[in-house]
Amino acid sequence: MVHLPRLRSDADVATPEGAPAGPTIDLTAEEPVMWSSQDAAVIEVRGLVKHYGDHAAVGGVALDVFEGEVFALLGPNGAGKTTMLEMLEGYRRRDRGSVSVLGVDPEQATLAWRSRIGLVLQTSKMPAELTVLELVDRYAGYYPDPRDVDETIELVGLSEKGDTRAGRLSGGQQRRLDVALALVGDPELVFLDEPTTGFDPAARRAAWSMIDNLRGLGKTVVLTTHYMEEAEALADRIAILVKGRIAAEGTPLTIGGRETAPARIRFVAPPGFDPGALSGGEIGQEDDYLVITSEDVTTAVGELVDWARMEGCDLAGLEIRRPSSEDVYLELAEPSS
Amino acid sequence: MNTIALVSREAGYARRVLIRDPQNLFFTAGLPLLYLLIFATIFGDETAEIAGQPGEVDVATYMTASVIVIGVVSAAFQNLTVNLVQDREIGVLKRLRSAPVPTSVFLGGHVVNALVASALLAAGVALLGMAVYGVPFPDQRTAAAVVSVALGAVACASAAFPFTRLVRKGTAASPMAVAATLTLFFLSGNFFAGADMPRAMNLVADLFPVRHFLIAMTTAFNPNVAGAGFEWGHLGVLALWAVGGAVAGTRLFRWTPTGDH
């Protein structure tokens, strides 16, 4: 089954009348941003709240995850990603709200429900004395209709390590073994909590291609990460979690409204430049550069080009960019004053 | 896979974890043998009268029965408690819990593993006692010895499950398990052949499996006992602990680290 990233259309977004366009921040979190989708939601979360003492680790979250998509929960450390994931996995109890995962409340988890879910926790912990083959085989035995054990080990690239004890694997290899344990039951839904944290760049690339394979297998994947780069590379949809709330949600292309956010046009200011000559946006100066911030890029660029032709200016160092997803993330995660 | 196959697989994994950890193996299997060497060497030539049993018994014979009890308790209760608590606190059990494994299957595997380890350990201690200290073979009481070891092992393993709920930190598991068992060894008379224990101590000890297990074992090893040597009353208490511990343990068992909620 092929799933294309779902693009947001205007009709999908319930914007209150007169509200400014841009990132949709759902403060009440009773209803998530709606998506045009024929698919059933595999995960439905409404008004989810979890406190540790006085601290709200999750402070009112609503979201839907649909069949076959790769969904990333992105956020800085302490944003509540793991708490949230563990409430979906049935490990933690919520204080308020409702959660449905594969049609079941995870707090009422049954073995039949667990057999449809695979997961990788934030840290890989397994009996150090058992070998890769023994562990994967052990987990396979619990599931009604498991995948082939050798093939699963091959899928995570540990074929050479079948007889190695888990305790003698490197950190990255243990992580891959953990993924094998998550997949051997052939689950419909896979949770990956920070699957690549602590990996070197090569191992990260390998993990990415493995997660991409899961998409190919038609699995629904929910992963957490604190790298936007990772969320962008893997996910069909991203939710940015900051201080227990979803601060933005969208596809890598639209997250935070970045596709329509004001663009920054900058170039090296020619000597004797008169800022009054341009009107397409707000003009400022950064070091040697002039920076035009404009919501109407077409007009601003048109004027700039006309002006440059007239003046014979070659617009040295010209750049036109809208906020990258990383910019959106950093702005939400650590708002500048 | 059916339940019996799953339980025996779990037992196999528990066994591999045990035998592949040399330190663990030494403390589980080696210490009881060492205890027997020490006790029997100190008290080897003495004899003692055991309360409620006919005739006098060599202290070496009593100590062999007692060290079997100590060994089984250390393998089936102490070791199991420590392993389960540590695996729970560092997250090994949490990870395992993601899979659809019934609690009863997982714990059942540990009971079977404890039973097998206890049987081997008991045989080792008995052989050492017979070979080195001339402890008489139980003869017609062999069945009673085997049943006592089996019931004792299952009772201890089952008692470990609810006990793990009392321990809240990985580092506390070993001290707490040792404190509990050492206290019971003293109260039950494991270290004192023929000592007259105060009645209050006996009453406390009677609440727990160790004293019943010890009486069942010493009777089975006492050559003056006529007949098959089954201490049915004491074996009955062990059976109660086995069933009660298993039921309570399965219901109370916690897979996630203390503080995860």
mmCIF file of N, CA, C and O in Angstrom, chain A residues 109-181:
data_model
loop_
_atom_site.group_PDB
_atom_site.id
_atom_site.type_symbol
_atom_site.label_atom_id
_atom_site.label_comp_id
_atom_site.label_asym_id
_atom_site.label_seq_id
_atom_site.Cartn_x
_atom_site.Cartn_y
_atom_site.Cartn_z
ATOM 1 N N ALA A 109 -5.055 -2.909 28.258
ATOM 2 C CA ALA A 109 -4.342 -3.730 27.276
ATOM 3 C C ALA A 109 -4.525 -5.219 27.534
ATOM 4 O O ALA A 109 -4.437 -5.673 28.668
ATOM 5 N N THR A 110 -4.777 -5.950 26.471
ATOM 6 C CA THR A 110 -4.821 -7.409 26.565
ATOM 7 C C THR A 110 -3.621 -7.972 25.799
ATOM 8 O O THR A 110 -2.960 -7.255 25.049
ATOM 9 N N LEU A 111 -3.379 -9.259 25.973
ATOM 10 C CA LEU A 111 -2.276 -9.876 25.240
ATOM 11 C C LEU A 111 -2.547 -9.822 23.739
ATOM 12 O O LEU A 111 -1.632 -9.621 22.943
ATOM 13 N N ALA A 112 -3.817 -9.982 23.358
ATOM 14 C CA ALA A 112 -4.160 -9.941 21.926
ATOM 15 C C ALA A 112 -3.804 -8.569 21.341
ATOM 16 O O ALA A 112 -3.293 -8.471 20.222
ATOM 17 N N TRP A 113 -4.040 -7.529 22.125
ATOM 18 C CA TRP A 113 -3.695 -6.169 21.672
ATOM 19 C C TRP A 113 -2.183 -6.026 21.560
ATOM 20 O O TRP A 113 -1.656 -5.500 20.577
ATOM 21 N N ARG A 114 -1.466 -6.515 22.581
ATOM 22 C CA ARG A 114 0.004 -6.412 22.537
ATOM 23 C C ARG A 114 0.579 -7.121 21.322
ATOM 24 O O ARG A 114 1.613 -6.717 20.796
ATOM 25 N N SER A 115 -0.089 -8.196 20.884
ATOM 26 C CA SER A 115 0.473 -8.955 19.772
ATOM 27 C C SER A 115 0.371 -8.172 18.457
ATOM 28 O O SER A 115 0.989 -8.541 17.468
ATOM 29 N N ARG A 116 -0.399 -7.083 18.446
ATOM 30 C CA ARG A 116 -0.533 -6.283 17.219
ATOM 31 C C ARG A 116 0.406 -5.078 17.225
ATOM 32 O O ARG A 116 0.401 -4.271 16.309
ATOM 33 N N ILE A 117 1.178 -4.946 18.300
ATOM 34 C CA ILE A 117 2.026 -3.770 18.473
ATOM 35 C C ILE A 117 3.475 -4.188 18.692
ATOM 36 O O ILE A 117 3.740 -5.155 19.409
ATOM 37 N N GLY A 118 4.400 -3.465 18.065
ATOM 38 C CA GLY A 118 5.808 -3.698 18.338
ATOM 39 C C GLY A 118 6.394 -2.407 18.872
ATOM 40 O O GLY A 118 5.943 -1.330 18.496
ATOM 41 N N LEU A 119 7.369 -2.500 19.768
ATOM 42 C CA LEU A 119 7.911 -1.237 20.247
ATOM 43 C C LEU A 119 9.379 -1.310 20.623
ATOM 44 O O LEU A 119 9.914 -2.381 20.930
ATOM 45 N N VAL A 120 9.995 -0.152 20.533
ATOM 46 C CA VAL A 120 11.363 0.019 20.989
ATOM 47 C C VAL A 120 11.321 1.121 22.037
ATOM 48 O O VAL A 120 10.842 2.218 21.768
ATOM 49 N N LEU A 121 11.769 0.797 23.233
ATOM 50 C CA LEU A 121 11.750 1.777 24.321
ATOM 51 C C LEU A 121 12.935 2.729 24.189
ATOM 52 O O LEU A 121 13.827 2.522 23.362
ATOM 53 N N GLN A 122 12.958 3.726 25.058
ATOM 54 C CA GLN A 122 14.001 4.747 24.958
ATOM 55 C C GLN A 122 15.399 4.160 25.153
ATOM 56 O O GLN A 122 16.357 4.597 24.542
ATOM 57 N N THR A 123 15.502 3.167 26.048
ATOM 58 C CA THR A 123 16.788 2.495 26.202
ATOM 59 C C THR A 123 16.587 1.010 25.944
ATOM 60 O O THR A 123 15.559 0.456 26.288
ATOM 61 N N SER A 124 17.602 0.400 25.327
ATOM 62 C CA SER A 124 17.511 -1.024 24.993
ATOM 63 C C SER A 124 17.981 -1.852 26.165
ATOM 64 O O SER A 124 19.141 -1.788 26.551
ATOM 65 N N LYS A 125 17.080 -2.607 26.751
ATOM 66 C CA LYS A 125 17.442 -3.456 27.888
ATOM 67 C C LYS A 125 16.999 -4.880 27.594
ATOM 68 O O LYS A 125 15.823 -5.129 27.369
ATOM 69 N N MET A 126 17.954 -5.775 27.587
ATOM 70 C CA MET A 126 17.622 -7.183 27.382
ATOM 71 C C MET A 126 18.620 -8.031 28.142
ATOM 72 O O MET A 126 19.685 -7.545 28.496
ATOM 73 N N PRO A 127 18.272 -9.293 28.415
ATOM 74 C CA PRO A 127 19.204 -10.121 29.184
ATOM 75 C C PRO A 127 20.536 -10.242 28.439
ATOM 76 O O PRO A 127 20.567 -10.726 27.308
ATOM 77 N N ALA A 128 21.613 -9.789 29.079
ATOM 78 C CA ALA A 128 22.912 -9.734 28.418
ATOM 79 C C ALA A 128 23.440 -11.123 28.055
ATOM 80 O O ALA A 128 24.259 -11.267 27.157
ATOM 81 N N GLU A 129 22.949 -12.157 28.760
ATOM 82 C CA GLU A 129 23.513 -13.499 28.580
ATOM 83 C C GLU A 129 22.933 -14.235 27.379
ATOM 84 O O GLU A 129 23.470 -15.256 26.970
ATOM 85 N N LEU A 130 21.804 -13.754 26.834
ATOM 86 C CA LEU A 130 21.188 -14.468 25.714
ATOM 87 C C LEU A 130 21.706 -13.936 24.381
ATOM 88 O O LEU A 130 22.022 -12.753 24.252
ATOM 89 N N THR A 131 21.775 -14.821 23.386
ATOM 90 C CA THR A 131 22.293 -14.412 22.079
ATOM 91 C C THR A 131 21.192 -13.739 21.260
ATOM 92 O O THR A 131 20.005 -13.833 21.583
ATOM 93 N N VAL A 132 21.635 -13.092 20.192
ATOM 94 C CA VAL A 132 20.709 -12.410 19.276
ATOM 95 C C VAL A 132 19.634 -13.389 18.795
ATOM 96 O O VAL A 132 18.436 -13.116 18.857
ATOM 97 N N LEU A 133 20.095 -14.554 18.346
ATOM 98 C CA LEU A 133 19.168 -15.559 17.815
ATOM 99 C C LEU A 133 18.183 -16.022 18.883
ATOM 100 O O LEU A 133 16.979 -16.126 18.650
ATOM 101 N N GLU A 134 18.702 -16.275 20.087
ATOM 102 C CA GLU A 134 17.828 -16.733 21.171
ATOM 103 C C GLU A 134 16.772 -15.693 21.516
ATOM 104 O O GLU A 134 15.601 -16.017 21.727
ATOM 105 N N LEU A 135 17.196 -14.438 21.568
ATOM 106 C CA LEU A 135 16.253 -13.386 21.954
ATOM 107 C C LEU A 135 15.155 -13.196 20.910
ATOM 108 O O LEU A 135 13.978 -13.110 21.248
ATOM 109 N N VAL A 136 15.573 -13.147 19.642
ATOM 110 C CA VAL A 136 14.568 -12.935 18.596
ATOM 111 C C VAL A 136 13.622 -14.137 18.543
ATOM 112 O O VAL A 136 12.406 -13.992 18.424
ATOM 113 N N ASP A 137 14.190 -15.320 18.703
ATOM 114 C CA ASP A 137 13.380 -16.538 18.706
ATOM 115 C C ASP A 137 12.425 -16.557 19.908
ATOM 116 O O ASP A 137 11.274 -16.964 19.809
ATOM 117 N N ARG A 138 12.927 -16.105 21.059
ATOM 118 C CA ARG A 138 12.096 -16.065 22.260
ATOM 119 C C ARG A 138 10.883 -15.167 22.046
ATOM 120 O O ARG A 138 9.746 -15.560 22.298
ATOM 121 N N TYR A 139 11.140 -13.951 21.517
ATOM 122 C CA TYR A 139 10.019 -13.028 21.284
ATOM 123 C C TYR A 139 9.071 -13.597 20.229
ATOM 124 O O TYR A 139 7.857 -13.469 20.352
ATOM 125 N N ALA A 140 9.641 -14.210 19.179
ATOM 126 C CA ALA A 140 8.791 -14.761 18.115
ATOM 127 C C ALA A 140 7.785 -15.753 18.696
ATOM 128 O O ALA A 140 6.635 -15.814 18.274
ATOM 129 N N GLY A 141 8.239 -16.513 19.697
ATOM 130 C CA GLY A 141 7.392 -17.542 20.293
ATOM 131 C C GLY A 141 6.152 -16.996 20.991
ATOM 132 O O GLY A 141 5.185 -17.725 21.194
ATOM 133 N N TYR A 142 6.182 -15.718 21.351
ATOM 134 C CA TYR A 142 5.041 -15.149 22.072
ATOM 135 C C TYR A 142 3.896 -14.761 21.139
ATOM 136 O O TYR A 142 2.783 -14.553 21.587
ATOM 137 N N TYR A 143 4.213 -14.578 19.841
ATOM 138 C CA TYR A 143 3.216 -14.009 18.931
ATOM 139 C C TYR A 143 2.485 -15.096 18.157
ATOM 140 O O TYR A 143 3.065 -16.138 17.837
ATOM 141 N N PRO A 144 1.221 -14.838 17.824
ATOM 142 C CA PRO A 144 0.436 -15.845 17.121
ATOM 143 C C PRO A 144 0.959 -16.110 15.711
ATOM 144 O O PRO A 144 0.918 -17.234 15.229
ATOM 145 N N ASP A 145 1.455 -15.058 15.036
ATOM 146 C CA ASP A 145 1.833 -15.241 13.639
ATOM 147 C C ASP A 145 3.120 -14.470 13.358
ATOM 148 O O ASP A 145 3.119 -13.455 12.673
ATOM 149 N N PRO A 146 4.233 -14.952 13.913
ATOM 150 C CA PRO A 146 5.476 -14.168 13.827
ATOM 151 C C PRO A 146 6.115 -14.196 12.447
ATOM 152 O O PRO A 146 5.796 -15.047 11.612
ATOM 153 N N ARG A 147 7.024 -13.252 12.240
ATOM 154 C CA ARG A 147 7.855 -13.268 11.032
ATOM 155 C C ARG A 147 8.921 -14.355 11.181
ATOM 156 O O ARG A 147 9.171 -14.846 12.266
ATOM 157 N N ASP A 148 9.584 -14.630 10.067
ATOM 158 C CA ASP A 148 10.692 -15.568 10.115
ATOM 159 C C ASP A 148 11.848 -14.956 10.924
ATOM 160 O O ASP A 148 12.203 -13.794 10.733
ATOM 161 N N VAL A 149 12.406 -15.753 11.843
ATOM 162 C CA VAL A 149 13.409 -15.231 12.774
ATOM 163 C C VAL A 149 14.685 -14.787 12.044
ATOM 164 O O VAL A 149 15.172 -13.669 12.237
ATOM 165 N N ASP A 150 15.208 -15.651 11.168
ATOM 166 C CA ASP A 150 16.461 -15.315 10.470
ATOM 167 C C ASP A 150 16.284 -14.090 9.578
ATOM 168 O O ASP A 150 17.148 -13.216 9.505
ATOM 169 N N GLU A 151 15.126 -14.057 8.914
ATOM 170 C CA GLU A 151 14.850 -12.952 8.008
ATOM 171 C C GLU A 151 14.756 -11.630 8.784
ATOM 172 O O GLU A 151 15.220 -10.590 8.326
ATOM 173 N N THR A 152 14.176 -11.702 9.985
ATOM 174 C CA THR A 152 14.045 -10.490 10.801
ATOM 175 C C THR A 152 15.420 -10.003 11.256
ATOM 176 O O THR A 152 15.704 -8.808 11.255
ATOM 177 N N ILE A 153 16.278 -10.958 11.608
ATOM 178 C CA ILE A 153 17.627 -10.583 12.029
ATOM 179 C C ILE A 153 18.381 -9.964 10.849
ATOM 180 O O ILE A 153 19.111 -8.980 11.004
ATOM 181 N N GLU A 154 18.121 -10.516 9.664
ATOM 182 C CA GLU A 154 18.760 -9.970 8.468
ATOM 183 C C GLU A 154 18.258 -8.555 8.177
ATOM 184 O O GLU A 154 19.025 -7.673 7.800
ATOM 185 N N LEU A 155 16.967 -8.345 8.402
ATOM 186 C CA LEU A 155 16.357 -7.039 8.148
ATOM 187 C C LEU A 155 17.052 -5.926 8.928
ATOM 188 O O LEU A 155 17.163 -4.796 8.468
ATOM 189 N N VAL A 156 17.535 -6.248 10.132
ATOM 190 C CA VAL A 156 18.204 -5.219 10.938
ATOM 191 C C VAL A 156 19.729 -5.316 10.812
ATOM 192 O O VAL A 156 20.465 -4.655 11.540
ATOM 193 N N GLY A 157 20.178 -6.170 9.888
ATOM 194 C CA GLY A 157 21.603 -6.243 9.593
ATOM 195 C C GLY A 157 22.445 -6.891 10.677
ATOM 196 O O GLY A 157 23.596 -6.521 10.882
ATOM 197 N N LEU A 158 21.882 -7.881 11.373
ATOM 198 C CA LEU A 158 22.664 -8.546 12.425
ATOM 199 C C LEU A 158 22.922 -10.023 12.118
ATOM 200 O O LEU A 158 23.252 -10.797 13.017
ATOM 201 N N SER A 159 22.811 -10.389 10.838
ATOM 202 C CA SER A 159 22.968 -11.805 10.484
ATOM 203 C C SER A 159 24.292 -12.392 10.964
ATOM 204 O O SER A 159 24.361 -13.542 11.371
ATOM 205 N N GLU A 160 25.318 -11.571 10.919
ATOM 206 C CA GLU A 160 26.645 -12.051 11.327
ATOM 207 C C GLU A 160 26.746 -12.246 12.836
ATOM 208 O O GLU A 160 27.693 -12.835 13.333
ATOM 209 N N LYS A 161 25.778 -11.674 13.568
ATOM 210 C CA LYS A 161 25.888 -11.626 15.023
ATOM 211 C C LYS A 161 24.914 -12.578 15.722
ATOM 212 O O LYS A 161 24.707 -12.465 16.930
ATOM 213 N N GLY A 162 24.310 -13.484 14.965
ATOM 214 C CA GLY A 162 23.271 -14.350 15.526
ATOM 215 C C GLY A 162 23.666 -15.039 16.815
ATOM 216 O O GLY A 162 22.853 -15.184 17.729
ATOM 217 N N ASP A 163 24.931 -15.483 16.906
ATOM 218 C CA ASP A 163 25.350 -16.238 18.082
ATOM 219 C C ASP A 163 26.057 -15.378 19.122
ATOM 220 O O ASP A 163 26.647 -15.895 20.066
ATOM 221 N N THR A 164 26.023 -14.063 18.910
ATOM 222 C CA THR A 164 26.661 -13.164 19.883
ATOM 223 C C THR A 164 25.675 -12.826 20.989
ATOM 224 O O THR A 164 24.499 -12.584 20.743
ATOM 225 N N ARG A 165 26.168 -12.820 22.228
ATOM 226 C CA ARG A 165 25.300 -12.448 23.334
ATOM 227 C C ARG A 165 24.965 -10.963 23.279
ATOM 228 O O ARG A 165 25.828 -10.148 22.916
ATOM 229 N N ALA A 166 23.757 -10.646 23.694
ATOM 230 C CA ALA A 166 23.300 -9.251 23.625
ATOM 231 C C ALA A 166 24.249 -8.316 24.358
ATOM 232 O O ALA A 166 24.509 -7.198 23.917
ATOM 233 N N GLY A 167 24.814 -8.793 25.482
ATOM 234 C CA GLY A 167 25.707 -7.966 26.285
ATOM 235 C C GLY A 167 27.008 -7.628 25.583
ATOM 236 O O GLY A 167 27.722 -6.725 26.004
ATOM 237 N N ARG A 168 27.349 -8.376 24.513
ATOM 238 C CA ARG A 168 28.613 -8.109 23.808
ATOM 239 C C ARG A 168 28.407 -7.290 22.549
ATOM 240 O O ARG A 168 29.343 -7.047 21.800
ATOM 241 N N LEU A 169 27.170 -6.864 22.280
ATOM 242 C CA LEU A 169 26.913 -6.033 21.101
ATOM 243 C C LEU A 169 27.242 -4.578 21.431
ATOM 244 O O LEU A 169 27.161 -4.163 22.588
ATOM 245 N N SER A 170 27.569 -3.816 20.394
ATOM 246 C CA SER A 170 27.759 -2.377 20.594
ATOM 247 C C SER A 170 26.399 -1.737 20.840
ATOM 248 O O SER A 170 25.362 -2.363 20.603
ATOM 249 N N GLY A 171 26.411 -0.489 21.290
ATOM 250 C CA GLY A 171 25.158 0.218 21.555
ATOM 251 C C GLY A 171 24.239 0.251 20.333
ATOM 252 O O GLY A 171 23.047 -0.017 20.426
ATOM 253 N N GLY A 172 24.828 0.541 19.183
ATOM 254 C CA GLY A 172 24.042 0.614 17.951
ATOM 255 C C GLY A 172 23.467 -0.744 17.571
ATOM 256 O O GLY A 172 22.322 -0.851 17.130
ATOM 257 N N GLN A 173 24.278 -1.786 17.768
ATOM 258 C CA GLN A 173 23.803 -3.136 17.442
ATOM 259 C C GLN A 173 22.677 -3.560 18.382
ATOM 260 O O GLN A 173 21.717 -4.203 17.966
ATOM 261 N N GLN A 174 22.800 -3.182 19.666
ATOM 262 C CA GLN A 174 21.732 -3.501 20.614
ATOM 263 C C GLN A 174 20.429 -2.826 20.211
ATOM 264 O O GLN A 174 19.349 -3.393 20.343
ATOM 265 N N ARG A 175 20.574 -1.605 19.712
ATOM 266 C CA ARG A 175 19.406 -0.857 19.262
ATOM 267 C C ARG A 175 18.751 -1.570 18.089
ATOM 268 O O ARG A 175 17.534 -1.665 18.004
ATOM 269 N N ARG A 176 19.590 -2.092 17.195
ATOM 270 C CA ARG A 176 19.041 -2.795 16.030
ATOM 271 C C ARG A 176 18.391 -4.116 16.454
ATOM 272 O O ARG A 176 17.363 -4.508 15.919
ATOM 273 N N LEU A 177 19.011 -4.773 17.436
ATOM 274 C CA LEU A 177 18.397 -5.992 17.977
ATOM 275 C C LEU A 177 17.026 -5.654 18.570
ATOM 276 O O LEU A 177 16.051 -6.379 18.389
ATOM 277 N N ASP A 178 16.971 -4.520 19.247
ATOM 278 C CA ASP A 178 15.716 -4.074 19.838
ATOM 279 C C ASP A 178 14.647 -3.890 18.754
ATOM 280 O O ASP A 178 13.483 -4.254 18.936
ATOM 281 N N VAL A 179 15.061 -3.339 17.619
ATOM 282 C CA VAL A 179 14.112 -3.167 16.512
ATOM 283 C C VAL A 179 13.657 -4.534 16.002
ATOM 284 O O VAL A 179 12.479 -4.747 15.715
ATOM 285 N N ALA A 180 14.598 -5.484 15.934
ATOM 286 C CA ALA A 180 14.226 -6.834 15.502
ATOM 287 C C ALA A 180 13.178 -7.423 16.448
ATOM 288 O O ALA A 180 12.210 -8.054 16.011
ATOM 289 N N LEU A 181 13.347 -7.197 17.753
ATOM 290 C CA LEU A 181 12.378 -7.706 18.725
ATOM 291 C C LEU A 181 11.018 -7.025 18.536
ATOM 292 O O LEU A 181 9.973 -7.640 18.751
#
